[in-house]
Coordinates of C-alpha atoms and ligand atoms in Angstrom, one line a residue:
M236 CA 97.9 87.2 62.4
A237 CA 98.8 85.8 65.4
F238 CA 101.8 85.8 67.7
L239 CA 105.2 84.2 67.3
K240 CA 106.8 82.9 70.4
I241 CA 110.2 84.5 71.4
S242 CA 110.4 84.1 75.2
E243 CA 110.6 80.2 77.1
P244 CA 107.0 79.5 79.0
G245 CA 109.5 79.4 82.3
E246 CA 110.8 82.9 81.8
S247 CA 107.6 84.8 83.2
R248 CA 108.2 88.2 84.6
K249 CA 106.3 89.7 87.0
A250 CA 103.9 92.3 85.6
K251 CA 103.7 94.5 88.7
T252 CA 105.8 96.0 91.4
R253 CA 105.9 94.7 94.9
K254 CA 102.8 96.0 96.9
L255 CA 102.5 96.8 100.5
A256 CA 100.3 94.1 102.4
V257 CA 99.4 93.7 106.0
G258 CA 98.4 90.7 108.3
I259 CA 96.2 91.5 111.4
D260 CA 95.1 89.6 114.1
L261 CA 92.3 91.4 115.6
G262 CA 92.4 90.0 119.3
T263 CA 90.1 90.1 122.0
T264 CA 92.9 91.1 124.3
N265 CA 95.7 92.3 122.1
S266 CA 95.9 93.1 118.8
L267 CA 99.0 93.3 116.2
I268 CA 100.0 93.7 112.5
T269 CA 102.3 92.3 110.4
S270 CA 104.0 93.1 107.0
G271 CA 106.1 91.9 104.4
G272 CA 107.1 95.5 103.2
D273 CA 110.9 94.6 103.6
G274 CA 110.6 91.2 102.4
E275 CA 110.2 89.1 105.4
V276 CA 106.9 89.2 107.0
E277 CA 107.2 90.9 110.4
V278 CA 105.8 92.4 113.2
I279 CA 105.6 96.3 113.0
L280 CA 106.0 97.9 116.4
D281 CA 104.9 101.2 117.6
E282 CA 107.3 104.4 118.4
V283 CA 108.6 102.9 121.7
G284 CA 109.0 99.3 120.1
E285 CA 106.0 97.3 121.3
G286 CA 104.4 94.9 119.1
L287 CA 101.4 93.9 120.9
L288 CA 98.4 96.6 121.0
P289 CA 95.9 95.8 123.7
S290 CA 92.6 95.7 122.3
V291 CA 91.3 98.7 124.4
V292 CA 89.9 102.0 123.2
H293 CA 89.2 105.2 125.6
Y294 CA 86.7 108.0 124.3
N295 CA 87.4 111.1 125.8
A296 CA 85.0 114.1 125.9
E297 CA 86.4 116.2 123.3
G298 CA 85.2 113.8 120.9
G299 CA 88.7 112.2 120.4
S300 CA 89.8 108.6 121.3
T301 CA 93.1 106.5 122.6
V302 CA 94.0 103.0 121.8
G303 CA 96.1 100.5 123.6
V304 CA 98.4 101.1 126.5
D305 CA 97.2 104.7 126.7
A306 CA 93.5 103.7 127.0
Q307 CA 94.3 100.9 129.3
K308 CA 95.6 103.5 131.8
E309 CA 92.1 105.1 131.5
A310 CA 90.2 102.0 132.6
K311 CA 90.4 102.6 136.1
R312 CA 89.7 106.3 136.2
D313 CA 87.1 106.4 133.5
P314 CA 85.7 102.9 133.1
K315 CA 82.5 104.1 131.7
N316 CA 84.5 105.6 128.8
T317 CA 87.1 102.8 128.4
I318 CA 86.1 99.8 126.3
S319 CA 88.1 96.4 126.2
S320 CA 87.3 93.1 124.7
V321 CA 85.1 94.5 122.0
K322 CA 85.5 91.4 119.8
R323 CA 83.0 89.8 122.0
L324 CA 80.3 92.3 120.9
L325 CA 81.0 91.8 117.0
G326 CA 78.0 90.0 115.4
R327 CA 75.9 90.4 118.7
S328 CA 72.5 92.0 119.2
K329 CA 72.1 94.6 121.7
L330 CA 70.3 92.1 123.9
E331 CA 72.9 90.0 123.6
G332 CA 75.4 92.7 124.3
L333 CA 73.6 93.5 127.6
E334 CA 74.1 90.0 128.9
I335 CA 77.9 89.9 128.5
N336 CA 79.3 90.3 132.0
R337 CA 82.4 92.3 130.9
F338 CA 80.1 94.9 129.5
K339 CA 78.2 95.8 132.8
Q340 CA 79.6 99.0 133.6
H341 CA 79.0 100.6 130.0
K342 CA 75.7 102.3 129.2
F343 CA 74.1 100.9 126.2
D344 CA 72.0 103.3 123.7
S345 CA 68.4 102.3 124.4
E346 CA 67.2 104.4 121.2
Y347 CA 68.6 101.3 118.9
G348 CA 65.8 98.4 118.4
E349 CA 66.6 95.0 119.7
D350 CA 68.1 93.3 116.9
T351 CA 70.4 96.2 116.2
L352 CA 73.8 96.8 117.0
P353 CA 74.6 96.9 120.9
A354 CA 76.2 100.9 120.7
I355 CA 77.6 102.0 123.7
I356 CA 77.4 105.6 125.0
T357 CA 80.7 107.3 125.5
G358 CA 82.2 110.7 126.2
A359 CA 82.8 111.2 122.3
G360 CA 79.4 110.1 121.4
T361 CA 77.6 106.6 120.7
K362 CA 80.3 104.0 119.6
D363 CA 79.2 100.7 118.0
P364 CA 81.4 97.3 117.9
I365 CA 82.1 98.3 114.2
Q366 CA 83.3 101.8 115.1
I367 CA 85.3 100.7 118.0
S368 CA 87.2 98.3 116.2
A369 CA 88.0 100.5 113.4
D370 CA 89.6 102.4 115.7
I371 CA 91.8 99.4 116.7
L372 CA 92.5 98.9 113.3
T373 CA 93.2 102.4 112.2
T374 CA 95.8 102.5 115.1
L375 CA 97.6 99.6 113.7
A376 CA 97.5 100.4 110.1
S377 CA 99.0 103.9 110.9
R378 CA 102.3 102.0 112.4
V379 CA 102.7 100.5 108.8
R380 CA 102.0 103.8 107.1
Q381 CA 104.5 105.5 109.1
R382 CA 106.9 102.7 108.9
F383 CA 106.9 102.4 105.0
G384 CA 105.6 105.7 104.4
S385 CA 103.0 104.5 101.9
E386 CA 99.4 103.3 101.5
I387 CA 98.6 99.9 102.5
D388 CA 97.4 98.0 99.0
G389 CA 95.7 95.2 100.9
A390 CA 95.2 93.4 104.4
V391 CA 94.3 89.9 105.5
I392 CA 92.5 90.1 108.8
T393 CA 92.0 86.8 111.1
V394 CA 88.7 85.5 112.6
P395 CA 87.8 82.9 115.3
A396 CA 87.3 79.9 113.2
Y397 CA 83.8 79.6 115.1
F398 CA 82.7 83.2 113.8
N399 CA 79.3 83.4 112.0
D400 CA 78.9 85.3 108.8
A401 CA 77.5 88.3 111.1
Q402 CA 80.6 88.4 113.0
R403 CA 82.7 88.2 109.9
Q404 CA 81.0 90.8 108.2
Q405 CA 81.1 93.2 111.0
T406 CA 84.8 92.4 110.7
K407 CA 85.0 93.3 107.4
K408 CA 82.9 96.5 107.9
A409 CA 85.2 97.7 110.5
A410 CA 88.1 97.4 108.3
E411 CA 86.6 99.3 105.5
L412 CA 86.0 102.0 107.9
A413 CA 89.4 102.1 108.8
N414 CA 90.4 102.5 105.2
L415 CA 91.6 99.2 104.8
N416 CA 91.1 97.0 101.6
V417 CA 90.3 93.5 102.7
L418 CA 92.0 90.9 100.5
R419 CA 90.2 88.3 102.9
L420 CA 89.3 87.3 106.2
I421 CA 91.1 83.9 107.1
N422 CA 90.5 81.8 110.2
E423 CA 93.2 82.3 112.9
P424 CA 94.0 78.4 113.2
T425 CA 94.6 78.2 109.6
A426 CA 97.0 81.7 109.7
A427 CA 98.9 79.6 112.8
A428 CA 99.4 76.7 110.2
L429 CA 100.5 78.9 107.7
A430 CA 103.1 80.4 109.7
Y431 CA 104.6 77.5 110.4
G432 CA 104.5 76.2 106.7
L433 CA 102.6 73.3 107.5
D434 CA 100.8 74.0 103.9
S435 CA 103.8 72.8 102.1
N436 CA 103.2 69.4 103.3
E437 CA 101.0 67.1 101.2
E438 CA 98.3 66.5 103.5
G439 CA 97.8 66.0 107.2
N440 CA 95.6 66.8 110.1
V441 CA 96.9 69.8 112.6
V442 CA 95.6 70.7 115.9
V443 CA 95.9 74.3 117.1
Y444 CA 95.4 75.2 120.7
D445 CA 95.3 78.8 121.3
L446 CA 94.7 80.0 124.7
G447 CA 94.3 84.0 124.9
G448 CA 93.5 86.2 127.7
G449 CA 89.9 85.4 127.9
T450 CA 89.0 82.8 125.6
F451 CA 90.4 79.3 124.7
D452 CA 89.8 77.8 121.0
V453 CA 91.0 74.7 119.9
S454 CA 90.5 73.6 116.0
V455 CA 91.2 70.5 113.7
L456 CA 92.3 71.2 110.6
S457 CA 93.0 68.9 107.8
L458 CA 94.9 69.6 104.6
R459 CA 94.3 67.8 101.5
K460 CA 95.7 68.6 98.1
G461 CA 97.3 72.1 99.6
V462 CA 93.7 73.4 101.0
F463 CA 93.0 73.7 104.7
E464 CA 89.8 72.8 105.9
V465 CA 88.4 73.4 109.3
L466 CA 87.2 70.1 110.7
A467 CA 85.8 71.0 113.9
T468 CA 86.2 73.8 116.7
G469 CA 85.7 74.1 120.3
G470 CA 86.9 75.7 123.4
D471 CA 85.2 77.9 126.0
T472 CA 84.6 82.0 125.3
A473 CA 85.1 82.4 129.2
L474 CA 88.5 80.6 129.7
G475 CA 91.9 82.0 129.3
G476 CA 94.7 83.9 130.9
D477 CA 92.7 86.1 133.0
D478 CA 91.1 83.1 134.9
I479 CA 94.7 82.3 135.9
D480 CA 95.7 85.8 137.1
H481 CA 92.4 85.7 139.4
A482 CA 93.4 82.3 140.6
I483 CA 96.6 83.7 141.6
C484 CA 94.7 86.0 143.4
E485 CA 92.8 83.8 145.6
W486 CA 95.8 81.7 146.1
I487 CA 97.5 84.9 147.4
T488 CA 94.5 85.4 150.0
E489 CA 94.1 81.8 150.7
N490 CA 97.9 82.0 151.8
G491 CA 97.2 85.0 154.1
L492 CA 96.4 88.2 152.7
T493 CA 93.9 90.0 154.3
E494 CA 90.2 90.5 153.4
E495 CA 91.0 94.2 153.7
T496 CA 94.3 94.3 151.6
L497 CA 92.5 92.3 149.2
N498 CA 89.3 94.3 148.8
A499 CA 90.9 97.9 148.8
N500 CA 93.8 96.8 146.0
Y501 CA 92.0 94.2 144.0
S502 CA 92.7 95.9 140.7
E503 CA 96.4 96.4 141.5
L504 CA 96.4 92.7 142.7
I505 CA 95.4 91.5 139.4
L506 CA 98.1 93.3 137.7
Y507 CA 100.6 91.9 140.1
A508 CA 99.2 88.5 139.5
N509 CA 99.7 88.7 136.2
S510 CA 103.4 89.6 136.4
I511 CA 103.6 86.8 138.8
K512 CA 102.4 84.5 136.0
H513 CA 104.7 85.9 133.4
Q514 CA 107.6 85.8 135.7
L515 CA 106.9 82.1 136.1
S516 CA 106.9 81.2 132.4
E517 CA 110.8 82.3 132.8
E518 CA 111.7 81.2 136.4
D519 CA 111.1 78.2 138.7
C520 CA 110.3 79.9 141.8
I521 CA 109.6 83.4 142.7
D522 CA 109.6 85.6 146.1
L523 CA 106.5 87.5 146.3
V524 CA 105.7 90.7 148.2
F525 CA 102.5 92.6 148.0
K526 CA 101.6 95.7 150.6
N527 CA 102.4 93.8 154.0
W528 CA 102.2 90.2 152.6
S529 CA 105.1 88.2 151.4
G530 CA 105.3 84.5 150.4
T531 CA 107.2 82.4 147.5
L532 CA 105.4 80.5 144.4
D533 CA 107.2 77.7 142.5
R534 CA 106.2 76.0 139.1
G535 CA 104.8 72.9 141.0
E536 CA 102.2 75.1 143.2
F537 CA 101.8 77.2 140.1
A538 CA 100.5 73.9 138.0
K539 CA 98.1 73.2 140.9
I540 CA 96.6 76.6 140.8
C541 CA 96.4 76.5 136.9
E542 CA 95.1 72.4 136.9
P543 CA 91.5 73.2 136.8
F544 CA 91.9 75.4 133.9
I545 CA 94.0 73.2 131.9
R546 CA 91.7 70.1 132.5
K547 CA 89.0 72.0 130.9
T548 CA 90.9 72.9 127.8
I549 CA 92.1 69.3 127.5
N550 CA 88.3 68.1 127.7
A551 CA 87.6 70.7 124.9
C552 CA 90.4 68.9 123.0
R553 CA 89.1 65.4 123.8
R554 CA 85.6 66.7 122.6
V555 CA 87.0 68.2 119.4
L556 CA 88.7 65.4 118.3
R557 CA 85.7 63.2 118.6
D558 CA 83.7 65.8 116.3
S559 CA 86.3 65.9 113.7
K560 CA 86.3 61.8 113.7
I561 CA 90.3 62.1 114.0
A562 CA 92.0 59.8 115.9
L563 CA 94.6 61.0 118.1
Q564 CA 97.5 59.2 116.6
D565 CA 96.4 60.7 113.2
I566 CA 97.2 64.0 114.3
H567 CA 100.6 65.2 112.7
S568 CA 101.2 68.8 114.3
V569 CA 99.9 70.5 117.2
V570 CA 100.3 74.3 116.8
M571 CA 100.5 76.5 120.1
V572 CA 98.8 79.9 120.0
G573 CA 98.0 82.9 122.4
G574 CA 99.8 84.5 125.2
S575 CA 99.3 82.1 127.7
T576 CA 100.6 79.0 126.2
R577 CA 103.9 80.8 127.2
S578 CA 103.5 79.1 130.5
P579 CA 105.6 75.8 130.4
V580 CA 102.7 73.7 132.5
I581 CA 100.5 74.5 129.6
R582 CA 102.8 73.2 127.3
E583 CA 103.7 70.3 129.2
A584 CA 100.0 69.5 129.6
V585 CA 99.4 69.5 125.7
E586 CA 102.6 67.8 124.9
K587 CA 101.3 65.0 127.5
Y588 CA 97.9 64.5 126.3
F589 CA 98.9 64.8 122.5
G590 CA 102.0 62.5 122.8
R591 CA 104.2 64.7 121.0
P592 CA 105.5 68.1 121.4
P593 CA 103.8 71.2 120.2
L594 CA 105.1 73.4 117.9
T595 CA 106.3 76.6 119.7
S596 CA 109.2 78.0 117.9
I597 CA 107.2 81.3 116.7
D598 CA 106.1 83.5 119.1
P599 CA 102.5 82.2 120.2
D600 CA 101.3 85.9 120.3
T601 CA 102.2 86.8 117.0
V602 CA 101.8 83.6 115.0
V603 CA 98.5 84.3 113.8
A604 CA 99.5 87.8 112.6
V605 CA 102.6 86.3 110.9
G606 CA 100.3 83.8 109.1
A607 CA 98.1 86.6 107.9
G608 CA 100.9 88.7 106.7
I609 CA 102.4 85.5 104.7
Q610 CA 98.6 84.9 103.1
A611 CA 98.4 88.7 102.5
E612 CA 101.8 88.7 100.3
V613 CA 100.4 85.9 98.3
L614 CA 97.0 87.6 97.8
V615 CA 98.5 91.0 97.0
G616 CA 100.2 89.0 94.4
N617 CA 104.1 89.6 95.9
N618 CA 104.7 86.1 96.5
T619 CA 104.0 83.9 93.2
T620 CA 106.0 80.7 94.5
E621 CA 103.2 77.7 94.2
N622 CA 103.8 76.2 97.5
F623 CA 101.5 78.4 99.4
L624 CA 98.2 77.8 100.7
L625 CA 96.0 77.0 97.6
L626 CA 92.9 78.9 98.9
D627 CA 91.9 79.6 95.6
V628 CA 93.5 78.4 92.4
N629 CA 93.2 78.9 88.5
P630 CA 91.2 75.6 87.6
L631 CA 92.2 75.6 83.9
S632 CA 95.1 76.6 82.0
L633 CA 94.9 80.2 80.6
G634 CA 96.9 81.3 77.4
I635 CA 96.9 82.7 73.9
E636 CA 96.9 81.7 70.1
T637 CA 100.5 81.6 68.5
M638 CA 101.5 80.6 64.7
G639 CA 100.2 77.4 63.9
E640 CA 96.6 77.5 65.7
L641 CA 98.5 76.3 68.7
V642 CA 98.1 77.5 72.3
E643 CA 100.6 79.0 74.4
K644 CA 99.9 78.7 78.2
I645 CA 100.8 81.8 80.6
I646 CA 99.0 80.9 83.4
P647 CA 99.2 77.0 83.8
R648 CA 96.2 75.3 86.1
N649 CA 96.4 75.3 89.8
T650 CA 98.3 78.3 90.1
T651 CA 97.4 80.1 93.2
I652 CA 95.4 83.4 92.4
P653 CA 95.7 86.2 92.4
V654 CA 98.7 86.0 90.1
S655 CA 100.0 88.1 87.3
R656 CA 102.2 86.4 84.6
A657 CA 103.8 88.2 81.3
Q658 CA 105.5 86.7 78.4
D659 CA 106.9 88.5 75.3
F660 CA 105.9 87.9 71.9
T661 CA 106.9 89.0 68.2
T662 CA 105.6 89.6 64.9
F663 CA 105.4 87.0 62.2
K664 CA 105.1 89.2 59.0
D665 CA 107.5 92.0 57.9
G666 CA 105.5 95.3 58.5
Q667 CA 102.9 93.9 60.4
T668 CA 101.1 96.6 62.2
V669 CA 97.9 94.8 63.9
M670 CA 98.0 91.5 66.1
S671 CA 95.1 89.8 67.4
I672 CA 94.9 88.5 70.7
H673 CA 93.3 85.2 71.4
V674 CA 92.4 84.4 75.1
L675 CA 92.0 80.7 75.3
Q676 CA 91.6 78.3 78.2
G677 CA 92.0 74.6 78.5
E678 CA 94.8 71.9 78.8
R679 CA 94.9 70.9 75.2
E680 CA 97.6 72.1 72.7
L681 CA 95.7 73.1 69.6
V682 CA 93.4 76.1 69.5
S683 CA 90.4 74.2 68.2
D684 CA 90.7 71.9 71.3
C685 CA 90.3 74.7 74.0
R686 CA 87.7 77.0 74.8
S687 CA 87.9 80.5 73.6
L688 CA 87.2 83.2 76.2
A689 CA 88.1 86.6 74.3
K690 CA 89.5 88.2 71.1
F691 CA 90.8 91.5 70.8
N692 CA 93.4 93.5 68.7
L693 CA 96.5 95.4 69.3
K694 CA 96.6 98.0 66.8
G695 CA 99.4 100.9 66.0
I696 CA 102.5 98.5 65.9
P697 CA 105.2 100.6 64.3
Q698 CA 106.5 98.7 60.8
M699 CA 109.3 96.7 61.6
V700 CA 110.7 93.5 60.2
A701 CA 109.3 90.1 61.5
G702 CA 110.7 89.4 64.6
A703 CA 111.8 92.9 65.5
A704 CA 109.0 93.9 67.6
K705 CA 108.4 93.1 71.1
I706 CA 105.1 92.6 72.6
R707 CA 104.3 91.8 76.1
V708 CA 101.4 90.1 77.0
S709 CA 100.5 90.0 80.4
F710 CA 97.8 88.0 82.4
Q711 CA 96.7 89.2 85.7
I712 CA 93.7 87.1 87.6
D713 CA 92.6 88.9 90.8
A714 CA 91.4 87.4 94.2
D715 CA 88.0 87.4 92.7
G716 CA 89.1 85.4 89.9
L717 CA 88.8 88.4 87.3
L718 CA 91.1 87.8 84.3
S719 CA 93.0 91.1 82.8
V720 CA 94.9 90.4 79.6
S721 CA 96.8 93.4 78.2
A722 CA 99.4 93.6 75.3
E723 CA 101.7 96.4 74.8
E724 CA 104.2 96.9 72.0
L725 CA 107.0 98.0 74.4
S726 CA 109.0 100.8 72.2
T727 CA 105.5 102.6 71.4
Q728 CA 103.7 101.6 74.8
Q729 CA 101.0 101.0 72.4
K730 CA 98.3 98.9 74.7
A731 CA 95.2 97.2 74.4
E732 CA 93.5 95.3 76.9
I733 CA 90.5 93.1 77.9
Q734 CA 89.0 91.6 80.9
V735 CA 86.9 88.2 81.2
K736 CA 85.7 86.1 83.9
P737 CA 87.4 82.8 83.1
S738 CA 85.1 80.9 85.4
F739 CA 81.9 82.0 84.0
G740 CA 80.0 79.0 82.8
L741 CA 82.5 76.4 84.2
S742 CA 81.1 73.5 86.0
A743 CA 83.1 70.9 88.0
N744 CA 82.1 68.2 85.7
F745 CA 83.0 70.5 82.5
I746 CA 86.4 71.1 84.1
E747 CA 86.6 67.2 84.7
D748 CA 86.1 66.7 81.2
I749 CA 88.4 68.8 79.8
L750 CA 91.3 67.4 82.3
E751 CA 90.2 63.8 81.0
S752 CA 90.6 64.5 77.2
S753 CA 93.8 66.3 77.9
H754 CA 95.1 63.2 79.3
E755 CA 93.8 61.0 76.6
N756 CA 95.0 63.0 73.9
A757 CA 98.4 64.4 75.6
E758 CA 100.5 62.0 73.4
S759 CA 99.0 62.8 70.1
D760 CA 98.8 66.6 71.1
M761 CA 102.3 66.8 72.0
E762 CA 103.1 65.3 68.1
T763 CA 100.6 67.7 66.8
R764 CA 102.4 70.5 68.6
S765 CA 105.7 69.4 67.7
L766 CA 104.2 69.3 63.7
R767 CA 102.9 72.4 63.6
E768 CA 105.6 73.9 65.2
S769 CA 108.0 72.7 62.6
Q770 CA 105.6 73.8 59.7
V771 CA 105.9 77.4 61.2
E772 CA 109.7 77.2 61.5
A773 CA 109.8 76.2 57.8
K774 CA 107.3 78.7 56.5
Q775 CA 109.4 81.3 58.4
L776 CA 112.7 80.3 56.6
I777 CA 111.1 79.9 52.8
D778 CA 109.4 83.3 53.4
S779 CA 112.9 84.8 54.3
I780 CA 114.7 83.1 51.3
D781 CA 112.1 84.4 49.2
F782 CA 112.4 88.0 50.3
A783 CA 115.9 87.7 50.2
L784 CA 115.9 86.2 46.3
K785 CA 113.8 89.4 45.4
S786 CA 116.4 91.8 46.1
D787 CA 119.7 89.8 46.0
R788 CA 119.2 87.3 43.3
E789 CA 122.4 88.1 41.3
L790 CA 124.5 86.9 44.2
L791 CA 124.2 83.2 43.4
N792 CA 125.3 81.9 40.1
E793 CA 122.7 79.4 38.2
E794 CA 123.9 76.3 39.8
E795 CA 123.6 77.7 43.1
K796 CA 120.2 78.8 42.4
L797 CA 119.1 75.6 41.4
T798 CA 120.4 73.8 44.5
L799 CA 118.6 76.5 46.4
D800 CA 115.5 76.1 44.7
H801 CA 115.5 72.3 44.9
A802 CA 115.9 72.4 48.7
K803 CA 113.1 75.0 49.0
D804 CA 110.5 73.0 47.1
R805 CA 111.4 69.7 48.9
L806 CA 110.8 71.5 52.1
I807 CA 107.4 73.2 50.8
E808 CA 106.5 69.6 49.6
L809 CA 107.3 68.5 53.1
I810 CA 105.3 70.7 55.0
D811 CA 102.2 69.4 53.7
S812 CA 103.0 65.6 53.8
G813 CA 105.8 65.2 56.1
T814 CA 106.1 64.6 59.8
S815 CA 107.8 66.8 62.0
A816 CA 111.2 65.1 62.0
K817 CA 111.3 65.5 58.2
I818 CA 110.5 68.7 58.1
R819 CA 113.0 69.7 60.6
E820 CA 115.5 67.7 58.9
A821 CA 114.8 69.5 55.3
T822 CA 114.4 72.6 57.2
E823 CA 118.0 72.4 58.5
E824 CA 119.3 71.2 55.2
L825 CA 117.7 74.3 53.6
N826 CA 119.1 76.4 56.1
R827 CA 122.7 75.0 55.4
I828 CA 122.3 75.4 51.9
S829 CA 121.2 79.2 52.0
S830 CA 123.8 79.9 54.6
E831 CA 126.5 81.1 52.1
F832 CA 123.8 83.0 50.3
A833 CA 123.1 85.0 53.5
A834 CA 126.6 85.4 54.3
R835 CA 127.1 87.1 51.0
R836 CA 124.3 89.2 51.2
M837 CA 125.4 90.4 55.0
D838 CA 128.8 91.1 53.4
L839 CA 127.1 93.4 50.6
H840 CA 125.0 95.2 53.0
I841 CA 127.8 96.0 55.5
G842 CA 129.7 96.9 52.8
Q843 CA 126.9 99.2 51.3
A844 CA 126.4 100.6 54.9
L845 CA 130.1 101.5 55.6
K846 CA 130.7 103.5 52.2
G847 CA 132.2 106.6 52.8
E848 CA 133.0 105.9 56.7
I849 CA 136.8 106.1 57.9
I850 CA 138.0 103.5 59.5
D851 CA 139.1 105.3 62.5
N852 CA 135.5 105.7 63.0
I853 CA 134.6 101.9 62.5
D854 CA 137.3 101.1 65.3
N855 CA 135.9 103.4 67.7
S856 CA 132.4 102.7 67.6
Ligands
ADP1193 P1 93.8 87.2 122.8 O1 94.0 86.0 121.8 O2 92.5 86.9 123.8 O3 94.0 88.6 122.5 P2 96.7 86.7 123.8 O4 97.0 85.6 122.7 O5 97.4 88.3 123.5 O6 95.1 87.2 124.0 O7 97.0 86.2 125.3 C1 97.0 87.2 126.6 C2 97.1 86.2 127.6 O8 98.4 85.6 127.6 C3 97.4 87.1 128.8 O9 96.5 86.6 129.8 C4 98.6 87.2 129.3 O10 98.8 87.4 130.5 C5 99.0 85.9 128.7 N1 100.4 85.9 128.8 C6 101.6 86.9 127.9 N2 102.4 86.4 128.0 C7 102.7 85.4 129.1 C8 103.8 84.8 129.2 N3 105.1 84.8 129.2 N4 103.6 83.8 130.2 C9 102.4 83.4 130.6 N5 101.2 83.8 130.0 C10 101.4 85.2 129.5
MG1194 MG1 94.3 85.3 120.1

């Protein structure tokens, strides 16, 4: 016996409670973590209120490590054991690692073969890029665990769009080593576009300009039917804010700082140059003092210092547009990412080239992590509103069989996955103790026109009158497309479930055929559905009248009984031959005729139930 539907398809309920999801931007220079733990996705700060975590790890002789600002402080004292920019080593061979200038001060483990990971010898042992990255991720994750006091259910981690398979695999491994469940890796530019909600547009082309500390990335994304595709990427892996810092030092030297002072204080001067650059994002002109040297720097002069670097980035933009075969005027949005895009000179140059103001309202340091956090909320199942990036969608509707051999859709096609939906059903027959759950896939209304995925039984339903039992059927599709269906009788919590892979045996052609036939048959399907529903309704009414007649026949006189029988017979006849409108009409008629009978039965049964009760008790209850 199948189910009878009792709640509307629209009234779906969340089957699970909120989960703790995080988004992580594992940057070359800085990393950060976001979470929607409190509802809104936000950057999770450390104990001193800092969001950015410098991607620097220091290993000490006791075998321990520090990450972030504390590690940065060790860089000067103990450079051999302080590792920064480890992201540049991910997915590289040992040989490649040795060639990256930034790692010249480190000693690589020679025991490893040429194709193996470029492991660095530190006071705490040999560390490969996966382990070092894992230490950064662990520090970030601990912020979230501390803040919300619970385990993280899933993480979305961003990677540059140009990352190859090995680089992506190693990022994932690092996360696993840090005890994080990786829901998905997403491209940094895609995350930035998501943070600005650009996925809610119908379509469009988006340029993401990302100027960080040591790298410049530019990507052209195309949004079609809710899916972002990276059309082209470009940039320069050795171009970023660090270069501007060095150029400021050069400018100071050209303007009178002596060679000796420069050589004796270079690392201090670099930090000073960095602070000058940051100040110029706020002020037009600043006074400078360094040791025995002093001067002034205004934005006009600063623009000249930056000019060669900016020109390189704009040239890269031109190349990437050419590669993507998208014309300048067909770019709908330009998104600014990376700390260096805080500098107004850079924003102005980008605006000039693209002929439109770039999007800058979200902090460029955090925009990637925010987008990752938003995606994590969707993937973990907290946010099921459909206007989110359709990274993966359920290609065909999924539902179950209900009375009349009809299909009740529970997860409609094109719903973003993972997703969970629940709907309540009830029994059709009095005393029904078993229900058979038939899981179906397809767009048609009748069971015979859909694809049967699985069948299972829910047993042990307590004996109740028809319509009294409440059975919750939950559908859940995880990120890998696996469907779990469970049915639970709510009063006894008796439960049964099954898992299926709905995509098994589904080809693109097959899906197309199904959609086509659903369009072709839409009208006749709706008619059939309406007919079946009216038949079920009519049978239900007849069943209940027959049941009532068995016990309370004497409440009707002969004439009344005849009228009732006549209306009932007419409906029985129509069930097999009538249209849905005719059946509904006759059902209503029978309902009207039997209402007096139902009222008398009600009086009789209430009277019996109340026999012996004192009137006071009734008033009080
Ligand atoms: P990455 O993606 O490489 O980890 P970030 O996006 O964090 O790097 O960018 C770091 C760079 O941004 C540094 O060079 C830093 O000096 C620069 N930066 C940060 N804040 C500002 C600012 N207010 N003005 C100009 N540059 C800034
Ligand atoms: Mg970055």
